[in-house]
Short mmCIF file of the C-alpha atoms (twelve columns), coordinates in Angstrom:
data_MODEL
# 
_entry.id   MODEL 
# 
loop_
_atom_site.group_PDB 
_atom_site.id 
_atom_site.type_symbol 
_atom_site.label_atom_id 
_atom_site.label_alt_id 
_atom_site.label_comp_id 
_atom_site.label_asym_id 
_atom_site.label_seq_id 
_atom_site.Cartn_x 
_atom_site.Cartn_y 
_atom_site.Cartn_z 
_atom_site.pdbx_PDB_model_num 
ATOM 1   C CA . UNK A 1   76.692 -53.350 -54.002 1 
ATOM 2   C CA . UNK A 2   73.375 -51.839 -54.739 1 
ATOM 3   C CA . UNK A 3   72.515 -48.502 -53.213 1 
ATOM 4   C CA . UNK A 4   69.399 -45.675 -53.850 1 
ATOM 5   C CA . UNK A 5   70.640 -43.091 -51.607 1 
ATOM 6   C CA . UNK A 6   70.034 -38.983 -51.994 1 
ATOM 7   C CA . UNK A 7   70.220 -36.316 -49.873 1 
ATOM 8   C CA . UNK A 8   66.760 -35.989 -48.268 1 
ATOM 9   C CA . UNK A 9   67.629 -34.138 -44.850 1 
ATOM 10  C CA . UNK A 10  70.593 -32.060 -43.900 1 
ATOM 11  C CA . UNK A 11  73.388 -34.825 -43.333 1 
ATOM 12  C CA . UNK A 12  73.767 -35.795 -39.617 1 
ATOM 13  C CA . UNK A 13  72.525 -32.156 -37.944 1 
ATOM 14  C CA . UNK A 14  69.154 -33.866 -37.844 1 
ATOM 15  C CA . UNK A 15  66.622 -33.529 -34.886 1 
ATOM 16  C CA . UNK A 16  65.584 -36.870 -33.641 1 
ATOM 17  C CA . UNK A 17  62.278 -38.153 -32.179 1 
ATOM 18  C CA . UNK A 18  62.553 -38.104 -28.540 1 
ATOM 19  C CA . UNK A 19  61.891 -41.499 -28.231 1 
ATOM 20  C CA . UNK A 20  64.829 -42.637 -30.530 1 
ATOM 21  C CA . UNK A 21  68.008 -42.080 -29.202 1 
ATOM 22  C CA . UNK A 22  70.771 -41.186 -31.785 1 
ATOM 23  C CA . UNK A 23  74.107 -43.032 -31.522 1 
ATOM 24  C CA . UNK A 24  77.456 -44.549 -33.240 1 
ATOM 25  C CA . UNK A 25  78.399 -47.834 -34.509 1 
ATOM 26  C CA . UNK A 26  81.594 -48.857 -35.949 1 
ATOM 27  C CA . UNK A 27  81.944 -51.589 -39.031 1 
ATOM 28  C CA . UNK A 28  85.510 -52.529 -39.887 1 
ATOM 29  C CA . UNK A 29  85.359 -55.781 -41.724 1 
ATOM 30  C CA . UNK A 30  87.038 -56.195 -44.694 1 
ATOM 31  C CA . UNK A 31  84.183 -57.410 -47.800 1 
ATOM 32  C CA . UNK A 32  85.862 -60.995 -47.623 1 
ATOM 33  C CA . UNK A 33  84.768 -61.082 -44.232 1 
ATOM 34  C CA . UNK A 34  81.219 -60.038 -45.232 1 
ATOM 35  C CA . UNK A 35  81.214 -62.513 -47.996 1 
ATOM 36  C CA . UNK A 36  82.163 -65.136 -45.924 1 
ATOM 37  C CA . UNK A 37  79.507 -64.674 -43.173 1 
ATOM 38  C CA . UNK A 38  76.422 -63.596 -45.208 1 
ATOM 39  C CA . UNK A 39  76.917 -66.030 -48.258 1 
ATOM 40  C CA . UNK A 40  77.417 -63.008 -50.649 1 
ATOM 41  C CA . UNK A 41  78.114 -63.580 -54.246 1 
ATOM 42  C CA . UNK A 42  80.217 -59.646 -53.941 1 
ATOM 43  C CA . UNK A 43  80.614 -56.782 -52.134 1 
ATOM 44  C CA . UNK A 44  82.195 -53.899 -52.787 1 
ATOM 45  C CA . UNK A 45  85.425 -52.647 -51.156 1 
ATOM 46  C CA . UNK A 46  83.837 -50.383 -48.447 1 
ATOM 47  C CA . UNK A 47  86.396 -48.451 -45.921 1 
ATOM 48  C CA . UNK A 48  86.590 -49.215 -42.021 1 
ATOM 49  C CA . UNK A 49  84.424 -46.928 -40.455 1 
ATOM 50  C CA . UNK A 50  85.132 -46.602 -36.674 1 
ATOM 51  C CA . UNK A 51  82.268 -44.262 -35.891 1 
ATOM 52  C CA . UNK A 52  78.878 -43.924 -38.525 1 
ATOM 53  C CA . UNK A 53  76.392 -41.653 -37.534 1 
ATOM 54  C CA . UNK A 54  72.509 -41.712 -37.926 1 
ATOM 55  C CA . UNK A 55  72.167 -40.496 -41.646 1 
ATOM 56  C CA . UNK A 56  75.030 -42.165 -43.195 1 
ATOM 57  C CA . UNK A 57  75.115 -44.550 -45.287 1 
ATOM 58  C CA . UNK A 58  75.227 -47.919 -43.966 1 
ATOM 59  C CA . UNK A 59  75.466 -51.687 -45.282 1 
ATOM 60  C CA . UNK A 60  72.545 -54.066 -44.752 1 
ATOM 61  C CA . UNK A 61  71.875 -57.465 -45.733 1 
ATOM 62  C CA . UNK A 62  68.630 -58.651 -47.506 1 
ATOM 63  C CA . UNK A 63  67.201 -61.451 -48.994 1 
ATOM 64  C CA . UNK A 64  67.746 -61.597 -53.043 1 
ATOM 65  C CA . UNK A 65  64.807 -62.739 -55.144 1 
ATOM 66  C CA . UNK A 66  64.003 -65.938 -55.256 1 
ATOM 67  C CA . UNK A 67  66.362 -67.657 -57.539 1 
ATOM 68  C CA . UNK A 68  65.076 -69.675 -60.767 1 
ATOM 69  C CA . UNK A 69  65.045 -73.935 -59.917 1 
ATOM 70  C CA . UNK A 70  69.008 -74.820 -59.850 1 
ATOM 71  C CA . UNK A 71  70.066 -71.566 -59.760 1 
ATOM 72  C CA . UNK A 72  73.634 -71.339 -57.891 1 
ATOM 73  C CA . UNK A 73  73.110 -67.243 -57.020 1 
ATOM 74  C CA . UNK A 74  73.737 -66.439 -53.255 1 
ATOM 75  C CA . UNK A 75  70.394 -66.214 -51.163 1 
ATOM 76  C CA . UNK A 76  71.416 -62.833 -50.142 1 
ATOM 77  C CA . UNK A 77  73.287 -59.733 -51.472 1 
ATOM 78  C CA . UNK A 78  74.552 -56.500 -49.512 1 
ATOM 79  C CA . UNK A 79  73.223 -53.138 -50.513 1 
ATOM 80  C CA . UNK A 80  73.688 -49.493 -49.469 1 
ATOM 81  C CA . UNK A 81  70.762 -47.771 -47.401 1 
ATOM 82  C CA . UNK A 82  70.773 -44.591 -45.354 1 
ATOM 83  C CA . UNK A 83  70.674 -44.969 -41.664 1 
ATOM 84  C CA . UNK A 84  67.352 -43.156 -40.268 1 
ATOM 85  C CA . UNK A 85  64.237 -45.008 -41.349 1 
ATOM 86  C CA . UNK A 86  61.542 -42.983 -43.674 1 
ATOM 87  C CA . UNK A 87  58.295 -44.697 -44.001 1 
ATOM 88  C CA . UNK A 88  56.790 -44.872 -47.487 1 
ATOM 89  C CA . UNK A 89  54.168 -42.462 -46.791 1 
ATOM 90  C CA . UNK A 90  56.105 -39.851 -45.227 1 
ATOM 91  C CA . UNK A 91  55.548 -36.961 -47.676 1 
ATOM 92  C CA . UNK A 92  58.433 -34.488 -46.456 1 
ATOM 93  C CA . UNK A 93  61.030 -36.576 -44.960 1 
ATOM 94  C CA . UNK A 94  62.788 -32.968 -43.327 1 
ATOM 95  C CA . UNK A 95  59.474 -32.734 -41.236 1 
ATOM 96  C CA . UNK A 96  59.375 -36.522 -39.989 1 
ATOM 97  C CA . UNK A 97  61.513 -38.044 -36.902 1 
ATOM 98  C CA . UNK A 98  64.952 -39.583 -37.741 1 
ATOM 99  C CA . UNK A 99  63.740 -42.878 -36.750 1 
ATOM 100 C CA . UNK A 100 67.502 -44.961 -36.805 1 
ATOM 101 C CA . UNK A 101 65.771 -47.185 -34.056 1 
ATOM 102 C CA . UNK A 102 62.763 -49.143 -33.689 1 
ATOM 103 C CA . UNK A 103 61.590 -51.164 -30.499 1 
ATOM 104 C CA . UNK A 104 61.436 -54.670 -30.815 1 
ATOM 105 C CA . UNK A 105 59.087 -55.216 -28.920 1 
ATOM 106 C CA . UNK A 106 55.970 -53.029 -30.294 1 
ATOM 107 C CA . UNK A 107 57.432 -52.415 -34.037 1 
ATOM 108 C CA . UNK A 108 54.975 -54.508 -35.478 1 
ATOM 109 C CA . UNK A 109 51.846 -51.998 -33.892 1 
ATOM 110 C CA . UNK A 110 53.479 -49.088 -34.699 1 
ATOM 111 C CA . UNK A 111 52.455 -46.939 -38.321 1 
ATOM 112 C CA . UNK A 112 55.804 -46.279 -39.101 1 
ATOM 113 C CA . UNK A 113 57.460 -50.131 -38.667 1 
ATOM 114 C CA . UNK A 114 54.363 -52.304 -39.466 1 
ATOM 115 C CA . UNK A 115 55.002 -53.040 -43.436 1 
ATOM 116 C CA . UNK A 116 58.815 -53.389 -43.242 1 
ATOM 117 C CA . UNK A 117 58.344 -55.921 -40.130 1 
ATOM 118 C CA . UNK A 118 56.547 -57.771 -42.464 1 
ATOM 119 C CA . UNK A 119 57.819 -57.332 -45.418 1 
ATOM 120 C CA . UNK A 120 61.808 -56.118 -45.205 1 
ATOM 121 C CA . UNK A 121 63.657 -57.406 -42.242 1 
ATOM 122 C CA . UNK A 122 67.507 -56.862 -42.858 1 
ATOM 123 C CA . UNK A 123 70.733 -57.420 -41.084 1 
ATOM 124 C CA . UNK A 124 73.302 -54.861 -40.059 1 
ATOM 125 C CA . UNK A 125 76.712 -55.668 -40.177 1 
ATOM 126 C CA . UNK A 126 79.148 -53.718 -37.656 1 
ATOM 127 C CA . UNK A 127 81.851 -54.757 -35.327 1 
ATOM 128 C CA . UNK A 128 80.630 -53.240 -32.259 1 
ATOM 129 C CA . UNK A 129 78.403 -50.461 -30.655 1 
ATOM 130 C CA . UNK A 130 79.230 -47.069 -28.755 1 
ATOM 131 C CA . UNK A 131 76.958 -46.235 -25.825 1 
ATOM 132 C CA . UNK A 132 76.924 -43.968 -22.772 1 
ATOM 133 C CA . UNK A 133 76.864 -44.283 -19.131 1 
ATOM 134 C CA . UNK A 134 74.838 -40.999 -18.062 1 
ATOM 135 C CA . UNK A 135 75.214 -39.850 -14.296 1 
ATOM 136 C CA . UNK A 136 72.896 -39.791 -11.961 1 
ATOM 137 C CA . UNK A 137 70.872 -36.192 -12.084 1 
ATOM 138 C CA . UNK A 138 72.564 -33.320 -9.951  1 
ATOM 139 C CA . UNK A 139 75.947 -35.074 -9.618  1 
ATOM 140 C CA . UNK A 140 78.987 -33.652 -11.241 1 
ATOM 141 C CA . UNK A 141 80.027 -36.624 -12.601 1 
ATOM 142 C CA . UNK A 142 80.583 -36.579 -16.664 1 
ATOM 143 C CA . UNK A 143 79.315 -39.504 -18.929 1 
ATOM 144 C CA . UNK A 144 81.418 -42.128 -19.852 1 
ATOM 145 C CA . UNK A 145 81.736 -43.431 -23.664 1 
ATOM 146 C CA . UNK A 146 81.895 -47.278 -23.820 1 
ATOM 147 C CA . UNK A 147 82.874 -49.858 -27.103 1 
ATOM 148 C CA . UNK A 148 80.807 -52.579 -26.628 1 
ATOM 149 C CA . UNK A 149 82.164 -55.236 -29.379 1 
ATOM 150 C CA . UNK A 150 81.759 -59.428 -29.178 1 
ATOM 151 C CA . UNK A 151 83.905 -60.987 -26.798 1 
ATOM 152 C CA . UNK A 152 84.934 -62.934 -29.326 1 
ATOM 153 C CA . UNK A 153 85.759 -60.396 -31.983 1 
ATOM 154 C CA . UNK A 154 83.881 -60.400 -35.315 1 
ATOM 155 C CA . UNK A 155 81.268 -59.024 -37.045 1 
ATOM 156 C CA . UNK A 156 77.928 -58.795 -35.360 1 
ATOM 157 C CA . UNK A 157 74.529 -58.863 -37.125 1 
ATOM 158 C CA . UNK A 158 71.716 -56.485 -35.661 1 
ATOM 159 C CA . UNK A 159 68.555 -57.215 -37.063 1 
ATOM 160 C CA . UNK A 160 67.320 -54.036 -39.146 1 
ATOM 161 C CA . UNK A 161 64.057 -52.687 -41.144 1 
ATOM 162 C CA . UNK A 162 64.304 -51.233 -44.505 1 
ATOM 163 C CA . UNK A 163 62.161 -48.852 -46.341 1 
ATOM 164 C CA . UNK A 164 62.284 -47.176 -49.948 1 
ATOM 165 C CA . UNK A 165 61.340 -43.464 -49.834 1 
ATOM 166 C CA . UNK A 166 59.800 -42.254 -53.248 1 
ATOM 167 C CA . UNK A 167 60.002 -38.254 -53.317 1 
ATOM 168 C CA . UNK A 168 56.879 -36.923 -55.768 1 
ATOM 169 C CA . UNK A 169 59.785 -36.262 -58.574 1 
ATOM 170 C CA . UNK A 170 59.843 -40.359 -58.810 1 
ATOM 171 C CA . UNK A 171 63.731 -40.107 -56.470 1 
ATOM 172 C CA . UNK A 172 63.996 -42.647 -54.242 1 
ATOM 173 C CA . UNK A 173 66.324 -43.633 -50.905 1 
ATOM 174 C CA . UNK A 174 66.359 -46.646 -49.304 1 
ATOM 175 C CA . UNK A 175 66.581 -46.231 -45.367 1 
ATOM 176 C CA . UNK A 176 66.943 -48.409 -42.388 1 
ATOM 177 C CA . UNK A 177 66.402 -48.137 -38.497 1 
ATOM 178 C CA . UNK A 178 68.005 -50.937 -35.792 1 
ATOM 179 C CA . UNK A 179 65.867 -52.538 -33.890 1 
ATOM 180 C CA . UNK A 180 66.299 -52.935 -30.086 1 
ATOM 181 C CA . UNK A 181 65.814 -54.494 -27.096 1 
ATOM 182 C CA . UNK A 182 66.412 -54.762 -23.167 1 
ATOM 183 C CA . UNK A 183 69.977 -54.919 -22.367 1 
ATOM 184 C CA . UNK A 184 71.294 -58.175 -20.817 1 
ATOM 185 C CA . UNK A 185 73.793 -57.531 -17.909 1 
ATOM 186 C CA . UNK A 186 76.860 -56.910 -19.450 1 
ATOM 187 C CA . UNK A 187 75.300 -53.890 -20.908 1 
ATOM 188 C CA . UNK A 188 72.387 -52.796 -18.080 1 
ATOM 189 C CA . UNK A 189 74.612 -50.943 -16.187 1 
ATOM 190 C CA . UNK A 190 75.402 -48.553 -19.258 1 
ATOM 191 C CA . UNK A 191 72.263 -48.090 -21.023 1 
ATOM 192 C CA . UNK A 192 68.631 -50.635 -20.430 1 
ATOM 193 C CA . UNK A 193 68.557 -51.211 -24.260 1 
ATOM 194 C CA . UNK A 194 70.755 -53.175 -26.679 1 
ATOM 195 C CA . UNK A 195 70.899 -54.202 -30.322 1 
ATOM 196 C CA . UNK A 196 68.911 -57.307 -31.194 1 
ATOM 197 C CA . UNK A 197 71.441 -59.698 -32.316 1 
ATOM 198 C CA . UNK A 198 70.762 -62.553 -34.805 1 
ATOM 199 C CA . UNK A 199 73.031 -65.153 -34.755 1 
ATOM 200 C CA . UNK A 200 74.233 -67.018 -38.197 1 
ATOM 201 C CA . UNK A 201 72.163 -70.115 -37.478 1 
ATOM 202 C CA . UNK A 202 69.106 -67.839 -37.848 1 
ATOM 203 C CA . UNK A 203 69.950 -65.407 -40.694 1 
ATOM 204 C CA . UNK A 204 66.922 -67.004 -42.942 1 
ATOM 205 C CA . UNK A 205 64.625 -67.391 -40.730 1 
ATOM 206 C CA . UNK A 206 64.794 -63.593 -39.823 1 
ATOM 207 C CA . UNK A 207 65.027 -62.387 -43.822 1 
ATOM 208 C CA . UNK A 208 62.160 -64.795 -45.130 1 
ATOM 209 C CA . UNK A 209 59.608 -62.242 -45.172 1 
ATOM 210 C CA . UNK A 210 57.442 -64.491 -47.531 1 
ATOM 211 C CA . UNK A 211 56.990 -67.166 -45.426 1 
ATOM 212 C CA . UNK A 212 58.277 -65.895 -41.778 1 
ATOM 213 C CA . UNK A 213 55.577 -63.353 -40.301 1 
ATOM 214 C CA . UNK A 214 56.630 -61.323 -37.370 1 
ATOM 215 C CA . UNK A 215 54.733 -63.507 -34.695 1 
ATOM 216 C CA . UNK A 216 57.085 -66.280 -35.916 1 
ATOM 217 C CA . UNK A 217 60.373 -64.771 -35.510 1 
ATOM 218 C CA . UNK A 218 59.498 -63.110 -32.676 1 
ATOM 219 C CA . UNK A 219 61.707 -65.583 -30.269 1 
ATOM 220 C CA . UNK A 220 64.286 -64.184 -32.076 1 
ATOM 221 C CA . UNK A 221 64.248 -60.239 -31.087 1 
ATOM 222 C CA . UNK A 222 65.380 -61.238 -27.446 1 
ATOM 223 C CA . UNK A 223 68.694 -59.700 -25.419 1 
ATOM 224 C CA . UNK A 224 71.932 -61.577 -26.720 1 
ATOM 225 C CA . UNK A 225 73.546 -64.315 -24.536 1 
ATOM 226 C CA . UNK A 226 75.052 -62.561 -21.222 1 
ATOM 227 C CA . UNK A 227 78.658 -63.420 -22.593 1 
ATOM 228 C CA . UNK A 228 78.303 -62.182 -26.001 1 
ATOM 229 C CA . UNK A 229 79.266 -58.470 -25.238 1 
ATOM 230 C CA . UNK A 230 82.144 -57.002 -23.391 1 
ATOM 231 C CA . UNK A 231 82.081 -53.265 -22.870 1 
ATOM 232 C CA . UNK A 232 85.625 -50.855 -22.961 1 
ATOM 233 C CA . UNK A 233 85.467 -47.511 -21.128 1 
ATOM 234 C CA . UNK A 234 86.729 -45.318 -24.411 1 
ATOM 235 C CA . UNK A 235 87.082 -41.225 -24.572 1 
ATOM 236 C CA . UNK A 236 84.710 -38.840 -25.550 1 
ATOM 237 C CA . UNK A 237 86.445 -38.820 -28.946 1 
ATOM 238 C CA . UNK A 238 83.532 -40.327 -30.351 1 
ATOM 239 C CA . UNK A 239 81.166 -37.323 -29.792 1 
ATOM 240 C CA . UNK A 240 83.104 -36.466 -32.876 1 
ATOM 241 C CA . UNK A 241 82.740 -37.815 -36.821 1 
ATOM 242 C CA . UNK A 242 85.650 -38.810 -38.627 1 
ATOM 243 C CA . UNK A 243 88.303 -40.207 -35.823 1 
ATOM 244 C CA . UNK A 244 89.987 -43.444 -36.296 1 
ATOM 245 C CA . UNK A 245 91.028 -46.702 -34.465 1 
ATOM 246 C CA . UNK A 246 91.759 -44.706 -31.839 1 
ATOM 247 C CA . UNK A 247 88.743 -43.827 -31.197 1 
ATOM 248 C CA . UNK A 248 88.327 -47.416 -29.727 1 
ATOM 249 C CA . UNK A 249 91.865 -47.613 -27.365 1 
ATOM 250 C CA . UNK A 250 90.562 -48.410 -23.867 1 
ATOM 251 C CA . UNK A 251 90.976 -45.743 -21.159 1 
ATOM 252 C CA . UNK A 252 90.645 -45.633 -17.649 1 
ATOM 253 C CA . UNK A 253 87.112 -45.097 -16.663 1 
ATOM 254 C CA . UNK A 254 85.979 -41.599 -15.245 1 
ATOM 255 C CA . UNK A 255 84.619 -43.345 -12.041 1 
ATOM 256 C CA . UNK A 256 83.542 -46.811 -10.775 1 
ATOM 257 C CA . UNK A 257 80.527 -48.443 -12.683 1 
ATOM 258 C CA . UNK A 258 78.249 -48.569 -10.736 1 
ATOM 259 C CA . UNK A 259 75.401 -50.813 -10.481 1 
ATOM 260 C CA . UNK A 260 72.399 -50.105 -12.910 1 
ATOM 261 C CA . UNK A 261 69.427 -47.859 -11.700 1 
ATOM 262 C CA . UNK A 262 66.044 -46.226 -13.085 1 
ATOM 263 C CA . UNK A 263 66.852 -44.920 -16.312 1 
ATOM 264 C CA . UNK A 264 65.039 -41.705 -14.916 1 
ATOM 265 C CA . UNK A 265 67.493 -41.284 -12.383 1 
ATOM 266 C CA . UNK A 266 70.482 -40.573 -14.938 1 
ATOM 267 C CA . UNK A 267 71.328 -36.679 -16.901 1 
ATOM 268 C CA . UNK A 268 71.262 -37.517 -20.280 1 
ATOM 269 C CA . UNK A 269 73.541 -34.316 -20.486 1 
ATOM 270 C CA . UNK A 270 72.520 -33.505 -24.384 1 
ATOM 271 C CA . UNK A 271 75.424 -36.657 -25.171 1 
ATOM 272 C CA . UNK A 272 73.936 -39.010 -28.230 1 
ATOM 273 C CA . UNK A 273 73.091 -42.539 -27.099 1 
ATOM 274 C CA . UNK A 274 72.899 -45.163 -29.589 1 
ATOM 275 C CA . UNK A 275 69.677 -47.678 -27.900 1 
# 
């Protein structure tokens, strides 16, 4: 597994843009798994990690080089990128917005997202996403974590952007953001925005950045099917890096879910959100 990754802002005690939320995901599929799904030719053994933070380093697939005429080599191959997007012209990364989402729909007009919408999509594994259910301003009621995984168990593929970051000494680090959408109902009534998903059947579509412009995948960056998702009220355990499975063992929710208002009516509370 291929990975350019150095140390270009304080790991994880970063201060994010206000318009990108930070968050967990977890990713605890063994490489055979990966293999099987992506059409990898190898990836490395790579620990189950129940709770990666914006920063660390994270797997995404991309498209290999086009392969000589007759060439049997895999169409796509794994490599290790930091999570928190750095566009190429940033000149002092510690000054710039940890950018570890992008919004589907206006990536391709913004500065930061343009080239790598056209030029490096990517997939992100994981097995699931942690998000919060804030309460409504002025009530005493505390935010509940939820693990919002596939109903049918798997891995899930977000669809990602890449950038390499080239420090003046000639370093480099290749980064990565999520992009994201509106949430479909199973997830509205925690948070209004979601992970796009890409579903196996459209893999090449969304990494063929020579012949796929953005306008043309664009059907593609859409909520996921209502019954994709199920969410599990979890602890608050995951406000902390490093904890286990346990981190995912369902608990009894802190008070009846309620129905989905204005995101401005909700106390964000200083907890991380993930989209």
């Amino acid at each position: 597994m291929e990975s350019k990754i150095t140390s270009v802002v304080d790991p994880y005690y970063v201060k994010c843009h206000i318009d990108v939320m930070c968050g967990r995901f977890a990713l605890t599929a063994t490489p055979e798994e990966l293999l099987e799904l992506f059409g990898l030719l190898e990836a490395e053994g790579f620990p189950a990690r129940f709770n990666i933070a914006p920063t660390q380093p994270i797997i995404v697939i991309v498209a290999s080089d086009r392969p000589e005429p007759g060439s049997n080599l895999p169409e796509r191959k794994a490599v290790l990128v930091r999570w928190g997007f750095t566009p190429g012209w940033v000149k002092d990364p510690s000054k710039f917005p940890l950018l570890i989402n992008a919004r589907a729909e206006t990536a391709i007009g913004k500065a930061a997202f343009r080239a790598a919408m056209r030029h490096r999509r990517v997939l992100v594994p994981a097995s699931g996403f942690y998000e919060w259910r804030r309460p409504v301003k002025g009530s005493r009621e505390a935010s509940q974590a939820f693990w919002v995984r596939p109903k049918k168990g798997g891995i899930v593929a977000f669809a990602g952007l890449m950038e390499t970051w080239s420090s003046a000494d000639g370093s480099e680090v290749d980064t990565a953001a999520i992009l994201t959408t509106d949430a479909n109902r199973a997830v509205s009534h925690i948070h209004d925005r979601m992970p796009v998903v890409i579903q196996p059947e459209d893999f090449s579509r969304w990494l063929d950045c020579k012949s796929q412009e953005p306008r043309e995948v664009a059907d593609l960056m859409v909520p996921a099917a209502e019954d994709y998702f199920e969410a599990i009220p979890v602890s608050d355990k995951v406000n902390k890096v490093g904890t286990g499975p346990e981190l995912q063992d369902e608990v009894a929710p802190i008070a009846p879910i309620p129905k989905r208002g204005r995101s401005d009516d909700r106390d964000d509370g200083g907890q991380m959100s993930l989209f």
